[in-house]
CSV table of C-alpha atoms in Angstrom, one decimal:
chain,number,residue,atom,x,y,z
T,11,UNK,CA,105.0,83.2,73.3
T,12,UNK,CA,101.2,83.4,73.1
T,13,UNK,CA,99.1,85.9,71.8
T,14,UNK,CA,98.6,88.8,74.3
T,15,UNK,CA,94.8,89.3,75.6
T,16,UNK,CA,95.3,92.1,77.3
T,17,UNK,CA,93.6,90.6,80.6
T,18,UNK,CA,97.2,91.3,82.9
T,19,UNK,CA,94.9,89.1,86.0
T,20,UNK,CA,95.3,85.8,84.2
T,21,UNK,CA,98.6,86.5,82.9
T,22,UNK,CA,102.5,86.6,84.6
T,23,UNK,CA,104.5,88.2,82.1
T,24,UNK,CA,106.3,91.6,82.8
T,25,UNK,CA,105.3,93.1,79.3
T,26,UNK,CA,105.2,97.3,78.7
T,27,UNK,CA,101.1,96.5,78.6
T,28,UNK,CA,101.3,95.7,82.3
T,29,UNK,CA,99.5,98.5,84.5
T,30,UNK,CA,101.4,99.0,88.1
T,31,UNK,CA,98.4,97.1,90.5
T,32,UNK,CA,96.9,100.3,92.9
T,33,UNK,CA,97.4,100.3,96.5
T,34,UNK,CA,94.4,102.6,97.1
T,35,UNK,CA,92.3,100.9,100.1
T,36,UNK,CA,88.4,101.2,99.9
T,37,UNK,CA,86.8,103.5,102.5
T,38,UNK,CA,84.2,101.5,105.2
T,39,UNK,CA,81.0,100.8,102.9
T,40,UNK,CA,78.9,102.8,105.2
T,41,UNK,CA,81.5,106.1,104.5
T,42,UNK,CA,81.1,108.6,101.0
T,43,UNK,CA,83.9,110.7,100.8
T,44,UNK,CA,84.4,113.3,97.9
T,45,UNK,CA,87.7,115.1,97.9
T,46,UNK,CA,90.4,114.3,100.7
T,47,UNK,CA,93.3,117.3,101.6
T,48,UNK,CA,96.3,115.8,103.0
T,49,UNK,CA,98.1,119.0,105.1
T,50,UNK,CA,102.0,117.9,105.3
T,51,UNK,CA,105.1,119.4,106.4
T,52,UNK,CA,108.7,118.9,106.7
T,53,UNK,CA,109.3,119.2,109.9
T,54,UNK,CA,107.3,119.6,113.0
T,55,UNK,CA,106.2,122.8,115.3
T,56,UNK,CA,105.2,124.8,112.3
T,57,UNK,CA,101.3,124.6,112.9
T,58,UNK,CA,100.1,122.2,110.2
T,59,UNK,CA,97.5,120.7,113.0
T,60,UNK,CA,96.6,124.5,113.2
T,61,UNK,CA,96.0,124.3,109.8
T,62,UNK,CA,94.2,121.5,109.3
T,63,UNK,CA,91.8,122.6,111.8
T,64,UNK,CA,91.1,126.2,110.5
T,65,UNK,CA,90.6,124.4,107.1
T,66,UNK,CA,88.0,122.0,108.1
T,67,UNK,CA,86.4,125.2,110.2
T,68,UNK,CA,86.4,126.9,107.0
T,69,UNK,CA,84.5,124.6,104.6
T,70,UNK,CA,82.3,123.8,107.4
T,71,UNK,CA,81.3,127.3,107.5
T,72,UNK,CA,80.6,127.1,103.9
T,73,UNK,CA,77.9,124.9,104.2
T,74,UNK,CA,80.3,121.5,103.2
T,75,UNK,CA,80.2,118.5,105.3
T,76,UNK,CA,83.5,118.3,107.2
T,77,UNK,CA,85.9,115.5,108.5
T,78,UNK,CA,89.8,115.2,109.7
T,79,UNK,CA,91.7,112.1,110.2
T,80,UNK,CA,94.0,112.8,112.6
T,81,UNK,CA,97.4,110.8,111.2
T,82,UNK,CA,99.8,112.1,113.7
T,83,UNK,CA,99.2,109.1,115.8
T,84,UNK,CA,102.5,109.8,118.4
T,85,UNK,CA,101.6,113.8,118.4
T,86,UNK,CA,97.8,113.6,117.6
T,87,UNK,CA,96.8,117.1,118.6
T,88,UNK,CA,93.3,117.5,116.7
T,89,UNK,CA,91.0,116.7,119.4
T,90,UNK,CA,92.5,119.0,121.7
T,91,UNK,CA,91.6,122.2,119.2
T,92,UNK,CA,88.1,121.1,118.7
T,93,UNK,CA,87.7,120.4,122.3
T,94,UNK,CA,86.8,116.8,122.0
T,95,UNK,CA,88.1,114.9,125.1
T,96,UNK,CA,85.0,111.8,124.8
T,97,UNK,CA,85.6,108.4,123.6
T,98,UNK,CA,85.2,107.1,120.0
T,99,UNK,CA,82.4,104.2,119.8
T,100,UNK,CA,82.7,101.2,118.0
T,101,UNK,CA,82.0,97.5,117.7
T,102,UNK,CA,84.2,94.3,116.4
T,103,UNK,CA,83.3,95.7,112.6
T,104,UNK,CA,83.4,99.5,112.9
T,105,UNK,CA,84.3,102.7,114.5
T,106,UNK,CA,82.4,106.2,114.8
T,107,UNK,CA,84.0,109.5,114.6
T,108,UNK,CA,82.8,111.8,117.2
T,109,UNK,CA,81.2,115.0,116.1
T,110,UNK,CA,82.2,118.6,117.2
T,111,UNK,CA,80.0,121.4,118.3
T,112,UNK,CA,80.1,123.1,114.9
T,113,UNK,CA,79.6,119.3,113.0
T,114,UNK,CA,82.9,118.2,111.6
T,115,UNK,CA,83.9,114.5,112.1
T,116,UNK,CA,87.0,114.0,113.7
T,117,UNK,CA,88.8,110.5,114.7
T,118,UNK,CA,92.2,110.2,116.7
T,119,UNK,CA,94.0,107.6,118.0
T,120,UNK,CA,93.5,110.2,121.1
T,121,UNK,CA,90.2,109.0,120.4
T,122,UNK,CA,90.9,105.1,121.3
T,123,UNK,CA,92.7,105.8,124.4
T,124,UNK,CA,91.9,105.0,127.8
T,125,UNK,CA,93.5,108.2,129.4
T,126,UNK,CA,94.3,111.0,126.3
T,127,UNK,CA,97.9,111.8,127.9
T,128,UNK,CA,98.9,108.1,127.3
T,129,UNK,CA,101.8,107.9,125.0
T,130,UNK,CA,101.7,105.7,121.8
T,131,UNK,CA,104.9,103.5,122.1
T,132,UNK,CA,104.2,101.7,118.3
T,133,UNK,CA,106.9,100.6,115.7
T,134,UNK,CA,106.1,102.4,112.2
T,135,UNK,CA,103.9,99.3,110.6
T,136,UNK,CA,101.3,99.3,113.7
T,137,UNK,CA,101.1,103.0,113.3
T,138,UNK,CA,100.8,103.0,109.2
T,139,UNK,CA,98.0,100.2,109.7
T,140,UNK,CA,96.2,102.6,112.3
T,141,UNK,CA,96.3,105.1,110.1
T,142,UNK,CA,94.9,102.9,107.5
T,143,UNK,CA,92.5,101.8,109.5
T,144,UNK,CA,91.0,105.5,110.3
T,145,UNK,CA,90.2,105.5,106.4
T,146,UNK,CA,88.7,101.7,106.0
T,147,UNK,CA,87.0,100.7,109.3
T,148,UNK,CA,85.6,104.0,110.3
T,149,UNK,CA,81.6,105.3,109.4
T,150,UNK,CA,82.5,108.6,107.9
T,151,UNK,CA,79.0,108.5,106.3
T,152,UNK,CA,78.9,111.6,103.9
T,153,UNK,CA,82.0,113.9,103.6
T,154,UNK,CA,82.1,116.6,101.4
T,155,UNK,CA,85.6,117.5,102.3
T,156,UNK,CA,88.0,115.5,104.7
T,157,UNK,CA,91.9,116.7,105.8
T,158,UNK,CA,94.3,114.3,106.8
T,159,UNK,CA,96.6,116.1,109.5
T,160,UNK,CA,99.9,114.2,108.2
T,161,UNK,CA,102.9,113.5,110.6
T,162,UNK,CA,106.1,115.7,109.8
T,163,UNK,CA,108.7,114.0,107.6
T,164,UNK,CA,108.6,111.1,104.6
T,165,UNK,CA,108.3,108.0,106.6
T,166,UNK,CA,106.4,105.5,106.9
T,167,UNK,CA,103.1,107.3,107.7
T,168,UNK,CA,102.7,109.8,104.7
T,169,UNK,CA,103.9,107.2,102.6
T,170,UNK,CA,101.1,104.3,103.7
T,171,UNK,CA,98.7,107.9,103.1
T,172,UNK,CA,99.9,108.7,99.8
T,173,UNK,CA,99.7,105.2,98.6
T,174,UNK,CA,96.5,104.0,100.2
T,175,UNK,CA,94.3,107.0,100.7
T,176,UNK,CA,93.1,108.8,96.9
T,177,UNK,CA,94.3,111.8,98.2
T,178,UNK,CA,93.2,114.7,96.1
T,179,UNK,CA,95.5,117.4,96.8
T,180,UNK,CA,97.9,118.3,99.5
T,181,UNK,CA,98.9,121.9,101.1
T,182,UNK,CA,102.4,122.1,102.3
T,183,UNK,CA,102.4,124.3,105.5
T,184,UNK,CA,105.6,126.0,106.6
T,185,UNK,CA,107.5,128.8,108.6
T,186,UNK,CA,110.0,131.5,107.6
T,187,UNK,CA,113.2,130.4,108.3
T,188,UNK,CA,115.5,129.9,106.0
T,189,UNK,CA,116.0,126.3,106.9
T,190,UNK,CA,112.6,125.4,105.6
T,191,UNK,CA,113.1,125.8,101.9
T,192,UNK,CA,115.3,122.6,102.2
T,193,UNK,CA,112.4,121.5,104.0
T,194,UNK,CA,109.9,122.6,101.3
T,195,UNK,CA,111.7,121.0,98.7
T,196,UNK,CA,111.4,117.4,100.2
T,197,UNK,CA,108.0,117.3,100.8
T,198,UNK,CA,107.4,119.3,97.0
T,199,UNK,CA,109.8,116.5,95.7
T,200,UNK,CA,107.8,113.4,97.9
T,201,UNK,CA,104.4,114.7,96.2
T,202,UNK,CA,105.9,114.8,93.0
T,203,UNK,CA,107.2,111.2,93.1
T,204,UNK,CA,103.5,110.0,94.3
T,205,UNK,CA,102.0,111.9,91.7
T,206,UNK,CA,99.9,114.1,93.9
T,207,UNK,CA,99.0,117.3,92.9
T,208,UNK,CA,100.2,120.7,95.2
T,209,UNK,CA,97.1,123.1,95.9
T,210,UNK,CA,99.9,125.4,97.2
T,211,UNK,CA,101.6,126.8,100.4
T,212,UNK,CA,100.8,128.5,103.9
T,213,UNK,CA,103.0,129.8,105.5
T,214,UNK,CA,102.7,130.2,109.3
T,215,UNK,CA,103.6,132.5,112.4
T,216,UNK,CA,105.2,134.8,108.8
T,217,UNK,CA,105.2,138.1,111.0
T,218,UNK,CA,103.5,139.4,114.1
T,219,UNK,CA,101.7,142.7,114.5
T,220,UNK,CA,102.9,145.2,116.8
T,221,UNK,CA,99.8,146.3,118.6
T,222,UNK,CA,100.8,149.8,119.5
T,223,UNK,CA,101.8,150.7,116.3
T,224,UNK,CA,100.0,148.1,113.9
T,225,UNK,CA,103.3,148.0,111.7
T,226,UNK,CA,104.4,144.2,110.5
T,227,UNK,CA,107.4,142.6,112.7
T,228,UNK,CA,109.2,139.7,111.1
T,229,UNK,CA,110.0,137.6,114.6
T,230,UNK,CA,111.3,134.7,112.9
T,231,UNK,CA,113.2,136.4,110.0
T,232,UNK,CA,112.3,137.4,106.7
T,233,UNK,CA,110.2,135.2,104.4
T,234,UNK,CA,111.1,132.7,101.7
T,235,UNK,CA,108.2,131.2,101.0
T,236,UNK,CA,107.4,133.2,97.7
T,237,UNK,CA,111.3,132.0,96.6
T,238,UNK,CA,110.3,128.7,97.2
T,239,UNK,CA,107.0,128.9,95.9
T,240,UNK,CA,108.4,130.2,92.5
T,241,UNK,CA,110.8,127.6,91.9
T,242,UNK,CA,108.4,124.9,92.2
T,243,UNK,CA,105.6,126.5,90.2
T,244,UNK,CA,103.2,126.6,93.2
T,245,UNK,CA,101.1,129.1,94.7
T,246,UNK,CA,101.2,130.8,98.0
T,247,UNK,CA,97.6,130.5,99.6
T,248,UNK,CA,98.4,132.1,102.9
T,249,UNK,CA,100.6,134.2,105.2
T,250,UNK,CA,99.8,133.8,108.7
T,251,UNK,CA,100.5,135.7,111.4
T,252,UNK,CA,101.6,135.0,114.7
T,253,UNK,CA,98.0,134.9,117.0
T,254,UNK,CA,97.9,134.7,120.5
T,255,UNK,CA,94.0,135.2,120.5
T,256,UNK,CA,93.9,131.8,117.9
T,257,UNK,CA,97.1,130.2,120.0
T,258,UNK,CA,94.5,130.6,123.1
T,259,UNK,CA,91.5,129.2,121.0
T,260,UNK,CA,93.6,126.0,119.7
T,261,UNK,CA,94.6,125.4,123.2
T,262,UNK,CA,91.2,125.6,125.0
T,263,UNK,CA,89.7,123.7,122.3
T,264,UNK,CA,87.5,126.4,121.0
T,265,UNK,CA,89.6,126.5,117.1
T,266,UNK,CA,85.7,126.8,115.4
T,267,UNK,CA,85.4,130.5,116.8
T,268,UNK,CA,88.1,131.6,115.0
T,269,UNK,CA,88.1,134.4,113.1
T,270,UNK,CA,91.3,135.4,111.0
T,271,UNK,CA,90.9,137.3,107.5
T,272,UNK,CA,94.5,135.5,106.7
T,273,UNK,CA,93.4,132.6,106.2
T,274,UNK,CA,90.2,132.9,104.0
T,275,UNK,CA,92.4,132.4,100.6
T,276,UNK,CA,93.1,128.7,101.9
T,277,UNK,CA,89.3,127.9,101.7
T,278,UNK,CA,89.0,129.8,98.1
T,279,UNK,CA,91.7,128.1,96.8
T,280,UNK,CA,90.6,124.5,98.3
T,281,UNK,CA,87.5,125.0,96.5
T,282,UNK,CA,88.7,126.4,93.3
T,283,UNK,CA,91.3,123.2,93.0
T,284,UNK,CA,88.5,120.6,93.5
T,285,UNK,CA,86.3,122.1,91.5
């Protein structure tokens, strides 16, 4: 056996030295993107879109240049909350995100579509390599801070994102039932097998205010989420509450007027993690 030179390119032994090759695709040349958020949950109808959406709002409002991705390419609902029903722009080499009111850079397979209620009928590869695709093809230009809204589950999708995208940190978004701590743990347990750090938890539609007597109802049952939380080591960033003033705002596409007190700890704690 020869001499080992430590240059693994030239050489096909499967020695301890050998460094796993990385998956992580380049972004388009054009695109400058500091710290990317994956928001993930296990299951769907818990309001991670919501999510995603209040926390791009949030930075934006914090003077930091904004962008989502919108991976949820059979249940894309991003454009919808910002209000965005136009066309994308592209050529054979590139594609252009289309800006909302407030400034935040948003691209959606929604986006590509010649009527937005169009279903996407796609096996798993065509809709990983879209995904992929949103990261290397698009003109992000420069992001301070972009959030992937992730599909629900571990398939294909948040795999092809973990492995391609250099995803800073994720925030795992849930709801009270009891059933979600099983949830939890996969998508905790996923993470941990990419190697990609947890900024924490939010936990959403936790309780609902009674608006005669302002006391805290827990419609869905009582919380878990700190349980979970402390048998993972993670932090709980937020307890949402049930909104039908923000519910209205999602829906008619106005989620940058927002205004929700709740939710102010996810932007603090965004900022402290990338710091």
């Amino acid at each position: 056996m020869s001499e080992c030179t430590h240059d693994c390119s030239s050489c096909s032994a499967n020695c301890s030295s050998r460094k796993p090759e990385s998956l992580i695709e380049k972004p388009h040349e054009l695109s400058s993107i500091k710290k990317v958020i994956a928001v993930v949950s296990g299951k769907g109808g818990v309001g991670k879109s919501m999510v995603t959406s209040m926390s791009a709002v949030l930075m934006n409002r914090r003077g930091f240049a904004t962008a989502v991705l919108d991976a949820d390419i059979t249940g894309p609902s991003i454009p919808k909350a910002f209000g965005i029903h136009e066309r994308a722009q592209g050529n054979e080499k590139e594609i252009y995100p289309v800006i909302s009111k407030k400034g935040t850079k948003v691209m959606s397979v929604n986006l590509l579509l010649e009527n937005e209620t169009d279903p996407v009928i796609w096996r798993g590869p065509v809709i990983a390599g879209t995904v992929k695709q949103f990261w290397t093809d698009v003109v992000w230009d420069d992001v301070d801070y972009m959030f992937v809204d992730m599909p629900p589950g571990t398939g294909d999708v948040p795999l092809t994102v973990f492995q391609s995208l250099p995803i800073d940190g994720i925030i795992v978004v849930t709801s009270p039932q009891e059933l979600v701590s099983m949830i939890v743990d996969k998508a905790v347990k996923m993470a941990e097998m990419m190697h990609i750090p947890i900024i924490g938890l939010v936990e959403n539609m936790s309780y609902a205010v009674c608006p005669d007597c302002g006391k805290k109802l827990n419609i869905f049952g009582e919380s878990h989420i700190d349980e979970v939380a402390a048998k993972h080591g993670l932090k709980v960033l937020a307890k949402l509450p049930v909104d039908t003033e923000l519910a209205n705002q999602v829906d008619g596409g106005l989620i940058e007027l927002f205004e929700s007190e709740a939710a102010d700890p996810i932007a603090d704690a965004i900022e402290e993690f990338c710091k």
